[in-house]
Coordinates of C-alpha atoms in Angstrom, one line a residue:
M162 CA -41.6 -13.6 -23.6
R163 CA -38.7 -13.0 -20.9
L164 CA -38.7 -9.1 -19.7
P165 CA -35.5 -7.2 -20.2
V166 CA -33.9 -6.6 -16.9
P167 CA -31.7 -3.9 -16.7
A168 CA -28.6 -4.3 -15.1
P169 CA -27.0 -2.9 -12.3
R170 CA -26.0 0.5 -11.9
S171 CA -22.3 1.4 -11.8
L172 CA -21.0 2.3 -8.0
A173 CA -20.0 4.9 -9.9
G174 CA -23.9 5.8 -10.6
Q175 CA -25.2 4.5 -7.6
L176 CA -23.2 7.0 -5.6
F177 CA -24.4 9.8 -8.5
A178 CA -28.3 8.9 -8.1
M179 CA -27.9 9.1 -3.9
Q180 CA -25.7 12.2 -4.1
A181 CA -28.7 13.7 -6.3
V182 CA -32.1 12.7 -4.5
L183 CA -29.7 13.6 -0.9
I184 CA -28.6 17.6 -2.3
A185 CA -32.7 17.4 -3.4
V186 CA -34.1 16.7 -0.3
V187 CA -31.6 18.8 1.4
V188 CA -32.4 22.0 -1.0
A189 CA -36.3 21.3 -0.7
G190 CA -36.3 21.2 3.4
Y191 CA -33.8 24.2 3.6
A192 CA -36.7 25.9 0.8
L193 CA -39.7 25.4 3.2
F194 CA -37.9 25.9 6.3
T195 CA -36.9 29.3 4.9
Y196 CA -40.5 29.7 3.9
V197 CA -41.9 29.1 7.4
S198 CA -39.3 30.6 8.9
D199 CA -39.3 33.9 7.2
R200 CA -43.9 34.0 6.8
S201 CA -43.0 34.2 11.0
Q202 CA -40.6 36.7 11.0
A203 CA -42.4 38.6 8.3
E204 CA -45.6 38.7 10.7
E205 CA -43.6 40.0 13.9
A206 CA -42.3 42.9 11.5
A207 CA -45.4 43.9 10.2
G208 CA -46.3 43.7 14.1
R209 CA -44.1 45.6 14.6
Q210 CA -44.4 48.3 12.0
A211 CA -48.0 48.6 12.8
T212 CA -47.4 49.5 17.0
A213 CA -45.1 52.3 15.6
V214 CA -47.2 53.9 13.3
A215 CA -50.2 53.4 16.0
R216 CA -48.1 55.3 19.2
S217 CA -47.3 57.9 16.4
V218 CA -50.0 58.5 15.8
A219 CA -51.4 58.3 19.5
D220 CA -49.2 60.5 19.8
S221 CA -49.5 62.8 17.7
P222 CA -50.7 66.8 19.6
S223 CA -52.8 66.9 16.3
V224 CA -54.6 63.8 16.9
R225 CA -55.4 64.8 20.7
E226 CA -56.6 68.4 19.4
A227 CA -58.6 66.7 17.3
I228 CA -60.3 64.6 19.7
R229 CA -61.6 67.3 21.9
T230 CA -63.9 69.1 18.4
P231 CA -66.8 68.4 17.9
D232 CA -66.3 66.3 14.8
P233 CA -63.9 64.2 15.4
S234 CA -63.4 62.5 11.7
A235 CA -62.9 65.6 9.6
S236 CA -59.6 65.9 10.6
L237 CA -58.7 62.8 11.3
Q238 CA -59.4 61.3 8.2
P239 CA -57.3 63.1 5.9
Y240 CA -54.7 63.3 8.2
A241 CA -55.1 58.8 9.0
V242 CA -54.5 59.1 4.8
A243 CA -51.7 60.5 4.8
V244 CA -50.3 58.3 7.6
V245 CA -51.5 55.0 5.7
R246 CA -49.7 56.5 2.1
D247 CA -45.8 57.9 4.2
T248 CA -45.7 54.4 6.2
D249 CA -46.9 51.4 4.0
V250 CA -49.7 50.4 6.0
D251 CA -52.9 48.8 4.9
F252 CA -55.2 50.9 7.4
V253 CA -54.9 53.4 10.2
T254 CA -58.3 52.9 11.9
I255 CA -58.9 55.7 14.7
M256 CA -61.7 55.8 17.4
N257 CA -63.7 56.2 20.4
P258 CA -63.0 54.4 23.1
R259 CA -66.1 52.9 22.8
G260 CA -65.2 51.9 19.2
I261 CA -66.9 54.1 16.9
R262 CA -64.1 55.0 13.9
W263 CA -63.7 58.1 12.9
T264 CA -61.0 57.3 10.5
H265 CA -61.1 53.8 7.9
P266 CA -60.0 53.5 4.4
D267 CA -63.3 53.5 3.5
P268 CA -65.6 56.0 4.6
E269 CA -68.1 54.6 4.1
Q270 CA -67.4 52.7 7.5
I271 CA -67.1 55.7 9.5
G272 CA -69.5 55.6 12.7
L273 CA -69.2 51.4 12.7
P274 CA -68.1 50.0 15.2
F275 CA -64.2 48.8 15.3
Q276 CA -64.4 45.1 14.4
G277 CA -61.7 43.9 16.8
H278 CA -60.2 43.6 20.4
T279 CA -59.6 47.0 21.8
A280 CA -60.3 46.1 26.3
P281 CA -56.2 45.4 26.5
A282 CA -56.2 48.7 24.9
L283 CA -58.5 50.4 27.1
R284 CA -57.1 49.8 29.9
G285 CA -54.1 51.2 28.4
R286 CA -51.3 48.6 27.2
T287 CA -50.6 48.3 23.7
F288 CA -51.3 44.7 21.9
T289 CA -51.1 43.2 19.2
E290 CA -53.2 41.0 16.9
T291 CA -53.8 38.4 13.5
Y292 CA -58.0 40.0 13.2
T293 CA -60.5 39.5 10.3
G294 CA -62.4 42.8 9.4
T295 CA -63.4 44.7 7.1
L296 CA -60.8 44.5 4.5
G297 CA -59.7 40.9 5.5
P298 CA -57.2 39.1 7.6
S299 CA -54.9 41.5 8.8
V300 CA -51.7 41.9 11.5
R301 CA -52.9 45.5 13.7
A302 CA -51.9 47.1 17.3
V303 CA -53.9 48.9 19.0
T304 CA -53.0 51.2 21.0
P305 CA -54.4 54.4 23.9
V306 CA -54.7 58.2 23.3
L307 CA -54.0 59.7 26.1
D308 CA -54.8 62.9 27.4
G309 CA -53.5 63.5 30.7
D310 CA -54.6 60.1 33.2
R311 CA -57.2 59.9 30.8
I312 CA -58.2 57.3 27.7
T313 CA -59.3 60.3 24.8
G314 CA -59.5 57.4 22.3
L315 CA -57.8 54.2 20.7
V316 CA -55.7 54.2 17.8
S317 CA -55.5 51.1 15.2
A318 CA -53.0 50.4 12.3
G319 CA -52.6 47.3 10.7
I320 CA -50.9 45.1 7.4
R321 CA -53.2 43.2 6.0
V322 CA -51.8 39.0 6.0
E323 CA -52.0 39.3 1.8
E324 CA -49.8 41.7 2.0
I325 CA -47.6 39.8 3.9
S326 CA -47.7 36.4 1.8
Q327 CA -47.2 38.1 -1.1
R328 CA -43.8 39.6 0.0
V329 CA -42.7 36.7 1.2
R330 CA -43.5 35.3 -2.4
G331 CA -41.0 37.2 -3.7
Q332 CA -38.6 36.2 -1.0
L333 CA -39.2 32.9 -2.2
T334 CA -39.4 32.6 -5.5
A335 CA -35.7 33.8 -5.0
L336 CA -35.7 31.4 -2.8
L337 CA -36.1 28.9 -5.7
G338 CA -33.6 30.4 -8.1
V339 CA -30.4 29.8 -5.6
A340 CA -32.3 26.6 -4.3
A341 CA -32.7 25.5 -7.9
G342 CA -28.8 27.2 -8.6
A343 CA -27.3 24.8 -5.9
L344 CA -29.0 21.6 -6.5
G345 CA -27.5 22.1 -10.7
L346 CA -24.2 23.1 -9.0
G347 CA -25.0 20.0 -7.1
A348 CA -25.4 17.9 -9.6
V349 CA -22.9 19.1 -11.7
G350 CA -20.2 18.4 -8.9
T351 CA -21.5 14.9 -8.1
Y352 CA -21.1 14.5 -12.1
V353 CA -17.9 15.6 -12.4
V354 CA -16.6 13.4 -9.1
N355 CA -19.2 10.3 -10.3
A356 CA -16.9 10.5 -13.1
R357 CA -14.1 10.4 -11.8
L358 CA -14.9 7.7 -9.7
R359 CA -16.7 5.5 -12.6
R360 CA -12.8 5.7 -14.6
H361 CA -11.1 4.6 -11.2
T362 CA -13.9 1.5 -10.5
H363 CA -13.8 0.7 -14.8
G364 CA -18.1 1.6 -14.3
M365 CA -18.1 -1.7 -12.3
N366 CA -20.9 -2.0 -9.7
A367 CA -20.3 -3.1 -5.9
T368 CA -21.5 -6.2 -7.2
E369 CA -18.5 -6.8 -9.0
L370 CA -15.7 -4.6 -6.7
S371 CA -16.5 -7.3 -3.8
H372 CA -15.8 -9.8 -6.3
M373 CA -13.2 -8.8 -7.5
H374 CA -11.7 -8.0 -3.5
D375 CA -12.7 -11.5 -3.2
Y376 CA -11.1 -12.8 -6.4
H377 CA -7.8 -10.3 -5.0
Q378 CA -7.7 -11.8 -1.2
A379 CA -7.4 -15.5 -3.0
A380 CA -4.9 -15.0 -5.2
L381 CA -3.1 -13.3 -2.8
H382 CA -2.7 -16.5 0.2
A383 CA -3.3 -19.7 -2.9
V384 CA 0.2 -17.8 -5.4
R385 CA 3.5 -19.7 -4.0
E386 CA 5.1 -16.8 -5.8
G387 CA 6.3 -13.9 -4.3
L388 CA 4.3 -10.8 -5.2
L389 CA 4.9 -7.2 -3.5
M390 CA 4.0 -4.3 -4.5
L391 CA 5.8 -0.9 -4.2
D392 CA 4.8 2.0 -4.6
G393 CA 5.7 5.5 -5.6
Q394 CA 7.9 6.4 -2.6
C395 CA 9.1 2.2 -2.8
R396 CA 7.4 1.9 0.0
V397 CA 5.8 -1.4 0.5
A398 CA 1.6 -1.3 -1.0
L399 CA 1.4 -5.5 -0.7
I400 CA 3.1 -8.3 0.0
N401 CA 2.0 -11.4 -0.5
D402 CA 2.7 -14.4 2.3
G403 CA 4.2 -16.1 -0.9
G404 CA 6.8 -13.0 -0.9
R405 CA 6.3 -12.8 3.7
E406 CA 8.0 -16.3 3.4
L407 CA 11.0 -15.8 1.0
L408 CA 11.9 -12.7 2.5
G409 CA 11.8 -13.5 5.7
V410 CA 9.0 -11.7 7.2
A411 CA 7.1 -12.7 10.0
P412 CA 3.3 -12.9 9.6
E413 CA 3.1 -10.8 12.4
E414 CA 5.4 -8.3 11.2
D415 CA 3.0 -5.0 9.4
V416 CA 5.6 -4.2 6.9
V417 CA 2.4 -2.1 4.8
G418 CA 2.9 1.1 4.8
R419 CA 6.5 0.4 4.7
S420 CA 10.3 1.6 2.5
V421 CA 12.3 -1.5 1.2
A422 CA 15.2 -0.3 2.5
E423 CA 13.9 -1.4 6.4
L424 CA 13.1 -4.5 5.8
G425 CA 17.0 -6.0 6.3
L426 CA 17.3 -7.9 3.0
P427 CA 20.8 -7.7 1.5
T428 CA 22.1 -4.7 0.1
P429 CA 22.4 -6.4 -3.5
L430 CA 18.5 -7.2 -3.5
T431 CA 17.3 -3.7 -1.9
G432 CA 19.2 -2.7 -5.1
A433 CA 17.7 -4.2 -7.4
L434 CA 13.5 -3.2 -5.4
L435 CA 14.5 0.3 -5.4
A436 CA 16.4 0.9 -9.4
S437 CA 13.9 2.8 -11.2
R438 CA 14.9 0.6 -14.2
P439 CA 13.0 -2.9 -14.4
R440 CA 14.8 -6.7 -14.2
V441 CA 14.4 -9.4 -15.4
D442 CA 15.2 -13.2 -13.8
E443 CA 18.2 -11.5 -12.0
V444 CA 19.2 -14.4 -9.2
H445 CA 19.5 -12.7 -5.7
L446 CA 20.2 -14.3 -2.9
T447 CA 19.2 -14.1 0.6
A448 CA 20.8 -15.5 4.1
D449 CA 19.3 -18.5 3.2
R450 CA 18.0 -18.5 0.0
V451 CA 18.0 -18.1 -4.2
L452 CA 15.6 -15.6 -5.6
V453 CA 14.6 -14.6 -9.6
V454 CA 13.5 -11.4 -9.5
N455 CA 11.6 -9.3 -11.7
T456 CA 10.1 -6.1 -11.4
S457 CA 8.3 -4.0 -13.9
P458 CA 6.8 -0.3 -13.5
V459 CA 2.9 0.4 -12.6
S460 CA 1.7 1.8 -16.2
G461 CA 0.8 5.1 -16.2
G462 CA 2.2 7.7 -16.9
Q463 CA 4.5 8.9 -13.7
R464 CA 6.5 6.4 -11.8
R465 CA 3.4 5.3 -9.3
G466 CA 5.6 2.7 -8.5
S467 CA 6.5 -0.8 -9.1
V468 CA 5.3 -5.2 -9.2
V469 CA 7.9 -7.8 -7.9
T470 CA 7.1 -10.5 -8.0
L471 CA 9.3 -12.9 -6.4
R472 CA 10.7 -17.2 -7.4
D473 CA 12.3 -19.9 -5.0
V474 CA 15.0 -21.9 -6.8
T475 CA 16.9 -23.1 -3.7
E476 CA 16.5 -26.4 -4.7
L477 CA 16.5 -25.9 -8.7
Q478 CA 20.0 -23.9 -7.8
S479 CA 20.8 -27.8 -6.2
L480 CA 20.1 -29.0 -8.1
M481 CA 21.8 -27.9 -11.0
G482 CA 25.2 -27.7 -8.6
E483 CA 24.2 -31.4 -8.7
L484 CA 24.1 -32.1 -12.3
D485 CA 27.2 -30.3 -13.2
S486 CA 29.3 -32.4 -10.7
E487 CA 27.4 -35.6 -12.8
R488 CA 28.1 -34.2 -15.9
G489 CA 32.2 -33.8 -14.6
F490 CA 32.2 -37.2 -13.1
T491 CA 30.8 -38.6 -16.3
Q492 CA 33.3 -36.3 -18.2
A493 CA 35.9 -37.7 -15.9
L494 CA 34.9 -41.7 -16.6
R495 CA 34.9 -40.8 -20.5
S496 CA 38.2 -39.7 -20.0
Q497 CA 39.4 -42.4 -17.5
A498 CA 37.8 -44.7 -20.0
H499 CA 39.8 -44.0 -22.8
E500 CA 42.6 -43.2 -20.7
A501 CA 42.0 -47.0 -20.2
A502 CA 41.6 -48.1 -23.3
N503 CA 44.8 -47.1 -24.7
R504 CA 46.7 -48.8 -21.4
L505 CA 44.8 -52.0 -22.1
H506 CA 45.7 -51.6 -26.0
T507 CA 49.2 -51.3 -25.0
V508 CA 48.9 -54.1 -22.3
V509 CA 46.9 -56.6 -25.6
S510 CA 50.0 -54.6 -27.8
L511 CA 52.8 -56.2 -24.7
I512 CA 51.4 -59.4 -24.9
E513 CA 51.3 -60.2 -29.2
L514 CA 55.0 -58.8 -29.4
G515 CA 55.7 -61.8 -26.1
R516 CA 56.7 -59.5 -23.6
A517 CA 54.2 -60.8 -20.9
E518 CA 56.6 -59.7 -17.9
E519 CA 56.3 -56.4 -19.5
A520 CA 52.9 -56.4 -20.1
V521 CA 52.2 -57.5 -16.6
D522 CA 54.4 -54.7 -14.8
F523 CA 53.4 -52.4 -16.7
A524 CA 49.3 -53.0 -15.4
T525 CA 50.3 -53.6 -12.6
A526 CA 51.8 -49.9 -11.6
E527 CA 48.9 -48.1 -13.8
L528 CA 45.7 -50.2 -10.9
E529 CA 48.6 -49.6 -7.6
L530 CA 48.5 -46.3 -9.0
A531 CA 45.0 -45.8 -8.9
Q532 CA 44.6 -47.6 -5.9
A533 CA 46.8 -45.7 -3.9
L534 CA 45.0 -41.9 -5.1
T535 CA 41.8 -44.1 -3.9
D536 CA 43.3 -45.9 -0.9
Q537 CA 45.0 -42.0 -0.5
V538 CA 41.4 -40.5 -0.4
V539 CA 39.1 -42.5 1.7
A540 CA 42.6 -42.7 4.4
A541 CA 42.2 -39.3 4.8
V542 CA 38.7 -38.7 3.9
S543 CA 36.0 -41.8 5.1
E544 CA 32.9 -39.8 5.6
P545 CA 31.3 -41.4 1.8
V546 CA 30.1 -38.1 0.1
L547 CA 33.4 -36.4 0.2
A548 CA 35.3 -39.2 -0.2
A549 CA 33.1 -39.7 -3.6
L550 CA 33.6 -36.2 -4.0
L551 CA 37.0 -35.7 -3.7
L552 CA 37.8 -39.0 -6.1
G553 CA 35.6 -37.5 -8.5
K554 CA 37.3 -33.8 -8.6
T555 CA 41.0 -35.7 -8.2
A556 CA 39.1 -37.3 -12.6
Q557 CA 38.3 -33.8 -13.5
A558 CA 41.4 -32.0 -12.4
N559 CA 43.7 -34.4 -13.5
E560 CA 40.8 -33.9 -17.4
R561 CA 42.1 -29.9 -16.9
G562 CA 46.1 -30.9 -16.5
V563 CA 45.4 -29.8 -12.8
E564 CA 47.5 -31.9 -9.6
L565 CA 44.1 -32.7 -6.7
V566 CA 46.0 -33.9 -3.7
V567 CA 44.8 -34.9 -0.2
S568 CA 47.0 -32.9 2.5
P569 CA 48.6 -35.0 4.8
E570 CA 46.2 -33.7 7.9
S571 CA 43.5 -34.5 6.4
R572 CA 41.3 -36.4 9.4
L573 CA 37.1 -36.5 8.7
D574 CA 35.8 -40.1 9.5
D575 CA 32.8 -41.8 8.9
G576 CA 29.7 -40.6 11.2
L577 CA 30.9 -37.5 12.1
L578 CA 28.9 -34.8 10.7
P579 CA 25.6 -34.3 12.3
D580 CA 22.4 -34.5 10.9
T581 CA 21.5 -30.8 11.0
L582 CA 25.4 -30.7 8.5
P583 CA 23.5 -32.4 5.1
A584 CA 25.4 -34.0 2.5
R585 CA 24.4 -31.3 0.0
D586 CA 25.3 -28.2 2.0
L587 CA 28.3 -30.1 1.9
V588 CA 28.7 -31.1 -1.8
T589 CA 27.7 -26.6 -2.5
I590 CA 30.8 -25.8 -0.3
L591 CA 33.6 -28.5 -0.7
G592 CA 32.6 -28.2 -4.2
N593 CA 32.2 -24.4 -5.9
L594 CA 35.5 -24.4 -4.3
I595 CA 37.3 -26.8 -5.5
D596 CA 35.2 -26.0 -9.0
N597 CA 37.5 -22.5 -8.4
A598 CA 40.8 -23.3 -7.6
V599 CA 41.3 -26.1 -10.6
D600 CA 39.8 -23.2 -12.4
A601 CA 42.4 -20.6 -10.8
A602 CA 45.4 -23.0 -11.2
Q603 CA 44.7 -24.6 -14.8
G604 CA 47.4 -22.8 -16.9
G605 CA 49.9 -22.5 -14.6
V606 CA 53.3 -23.4 -13.8
R607 CA 52.4 -27.0 -12.0
P608 CA 49.5 -26.3 -11.5
R609 CA 48.3 -27.7 -7.4
V610 CA 44.7 -27.6 -6.1
T611 CA 45.7 -28.8 -2.4
V612 CA 41.8 -30.3 0.0
T613 CA 42.8 -30.0 3.4
A614 CA 39.1 -31.6 5.7
L615 CA 38.9 -32.3 9.3
T616 CA 37.6 -31.8 13.0
E617 CA 38.7 -29.9 15.6
A618 CA 37.8 -31.2 19.4
D619 CA 38.2 -27.9 20.7
A620 CA 38.2 -25.0 18.3
A621 CA 40.0 -21.5 19.7
G622 CA 37.5 -19.1 21.4
G623 CA 35.8 -23.0 22.7
R624 CA 33.5 -22.4 19.7
G625 CA 33.3 -26.3 20.5
P626 CA 34.2 -28.9 17.6
E627 CA 34.5 -27.5 13.9
L628 CA 34.4 -29.1 11.0
I629 CA 37.4 -27.1 9.0
L630 CA 37.2 -27.2 4.9
R631 CA 39.7 -26.4 3.7
V632 CA 41.0 -25.8 -0.6
S633 CA 44.7 -23.6 -2.0
D634 CA 45.6 -23.3 -5.5
T635 CA 48.8 -21.9 -6.6
G636 CA 46.5 -19.4 -9.0
P637 CA 47.2 -15.8 -9.1
G638 CA 45.3 -15.4 -5.6
V639 CA 42.9 -12.6 -4.5
D640 CA 43.9 -8.8 -4.5
P641 CA 43.1 -7.8 -1.1
D642 CA 41.2 -5.1 -2.6
H643 CA 38.5 -7.5 -3.7
A644 CA 39.2 -10.2 -0.2
E645 CA 35.3 -8.6 0.3
A646 CA 34.3 -8.5 -3.4
V647 CA 35.2 -12.0 -3.9
F648 CA 32.0 -13.5 -1.9
Q649 CA 29.0 -11.2 -3.8
R650 CA 26.9 -13.1 -6.4
G651 CA 28.2 -11.1 -9.6
F652 CA 31.9 -11.0 -8.8
T653 CA 34.0 -13.0 -10.8
T654 CA 37.3 -12.2 -13.2
K655 CA 36.3 -15.0 -15.7
P656 CA 34.7 -14.1 -19.1
S657 CA 30.9 -15.0 -18.3
G658 CA 29.6 -18.5 -19.7
P659 CA 26.1 -18.3 -21.0
G660 CA 24.0 -19.0 -18.0
G661 CA 26.3 -16.3 -16.0
R662 CA 29.5 -16.3 -13.5
G663 CA 29.5 -15.4 -10.6
L664 CA 26.9 -17.4 -8.2
G665 CA 29.7 -20.6 -7.0
L666 CA 32.0 -18.5 -3.9
A667 CA 28.0 -16.2 -2.7
L668 CA 26.7 -20.0 -2.4
V669 CA 29.9 -21.3 -0.2
R670 CA 28.8 -18.5 1.6
Q671 CA 25.4 -19.1 2.1
A672 CA 25.3 -22.6 2.5
V673 CA 28.2 -21.3 5.4
G674 CA 26.0 -19.0 7.0
R675 CA 22.4 -21.0 6.8
H676 CA 24.8 -23.5 9.9
G677 CA 26.1 -20.6 11.8
G678 CA 29.6 -21.0 9.9
S679 CA 32.7 -18.6 8.9
L680 CA 34.2 -18.1 5.7
S681 CA 37.3 -15.9 5.0
V682 CA 39.8 -16.3 1.8
T683 CA 44.5 -15.2 2.5
S684 CA 47.1 -16.0 0.4
A685 CA 48.1 -19.6 0.5
Q686 CA 51.4 -20.7 0.8
E687 CA 51.9 -21.1 -2.9
G688 CA 51.3 -17.9 -3.7
G689 CA 47.7 -18.9 -4.9
A690 CA 44.2 -18.7 -2.5
C691 CA 43.8 -20.3 0.4
F692 CA 39.4 -20.5 0.8
E693 CA 38.6 -21.9 4.5
A694 CA 35.0 -22.6 5.9
R695 CA 34.6 -23.7 9.9
L696 CA 30.9 -25.4 10.6
P697 CA 30.2 -26.4 14.0
L698 CA 30.0 -29.7 15.1
R699 CA 26.8 -28.8 17.4
A700 CA 23.6 -30.1 16.8
A701 CA 22.1 -27.1 17.4
A702 CA 24.3 -25.2 15.5
A703 CA 21.4 -25.1 12.2
G704 CA 20.6 -21.2 11.1
G705 CA 23.2 -20.2 13.7
A706 CA 25.3 -17.3 13.1
A707 CA 25.8 -15.1 11.2
V708 CA 29.1 -15.5 8.6
R709 CA 32.1 -13.9 9.3
G710 CA 34.9 -12.9 7.3
P711 CA 34.5 -10.7 4.1
G712 CA 31.5 -9.5 3.2
R713 CA 28.0 -8.5 4.7
P714 CA 26.9 -11.6 7.0
G715 CA 24.0 -14.2 6.2
G716 CA 23.7 -13.1 2.1
A717 CA 25.2 -12.8 -1.0
A718 CA 24.4 -10.0 -3.6

């Protein structure tokens, strides 16, 4: 049969027991100390009282007169009884220098020797002692009776030790009552404090709290997503390793206790973290990342802070951009296949009608037109990734009724771009600029998008060689009042689709800023907008200076 093992006490219960024992020990120790101290003080007070009474009796003229009479006891005994009654002492004994009593509370003891020491008094000194006499142990004082310079008698006044103990016991009873009240009050206070502690610790014991702390620390370091906890004043209460990495906070930097506004984050992201309302799956850009932000207030009545989770979707966003491009290429190929089928049917029909020469001329003209477009793009931009992108975007634009041309000044040879400028970022920059330009130009009169891609060996200001990507359109252009806001995440002049809008130019500025380049927007010669991105071609350019031009450097809203 297994005996039931009691469950460990909660932390609050352990503290309550410890505090109760501590209060009991303190009160008991204080009571014992007070009892001993009060007893000692009571004995000293009794000695002083006995000394005062003895000296008063010894200095009385009537006592000296009675000592000179043949029968001193006749007048001294009633006097001593009166003094005992009036002065709250237990006895007053008057005796001759040899110690023979003239007075005593028990008349039968008159004439018998005094029980105690008298030698110091016979030398003229008043002294006190504790001695056991006929009345039991007592604290007594003995003093001489002087008649001039001659000692004619002795006076002893005393208080019984039993009487002193009764006084101390009365004080001890009151002390124990106060101690019991203090113990009860301390127990109640301890219970209230520990009840509150029990609520805060959810009744867990120290071992459980220690395990929870270990799990808490392990989870913080293991979770790759960013976790940020803010207090009621929007100060950082906790941040894990993932949060530091996603927000660009150095591992050695102590940010706990600092306000979110002091972390140097982009303004829109800071605003989302400071907002009182919850945020759900909001996309925000930092200098080099695309983050999905969720905020939730801490429950508990009043605003106690919020919990923020951060997910890095930079790679996902890039892949989505590439997927959109591939989808556009697919649509363009489908459209071209449809057009090619129409042209093929035309050629077949001409042959069936016996007009072979016209069929050859028609097919040759279509082939020369397609080859001319390819030759134009490849001759201007031989870098394979950008050339493929331009060919695909040209087909897309033609499908939407927009003419996309590569300017004659474009010149970008293969192998010129450094490894620090990855093709993915070039696709992000040029692809988003072309998509926005096609959207802006579509629906206008003779819609056109002009793309320029070239390098400058020595850019103005001594910045060294740069890659210039310029996209202009024939659309309505950009309002000068919106020249700064156009690069912010969420800004758009078009209706929002299912996936949201206003992220393309923000991603462009993020990519440009990541490589230390600059991004600007001006009015095009044809009346639309002209976006120009300049990227340094130095090998160490990646991660350099912030974006120059409209908007906040290095990040998007």
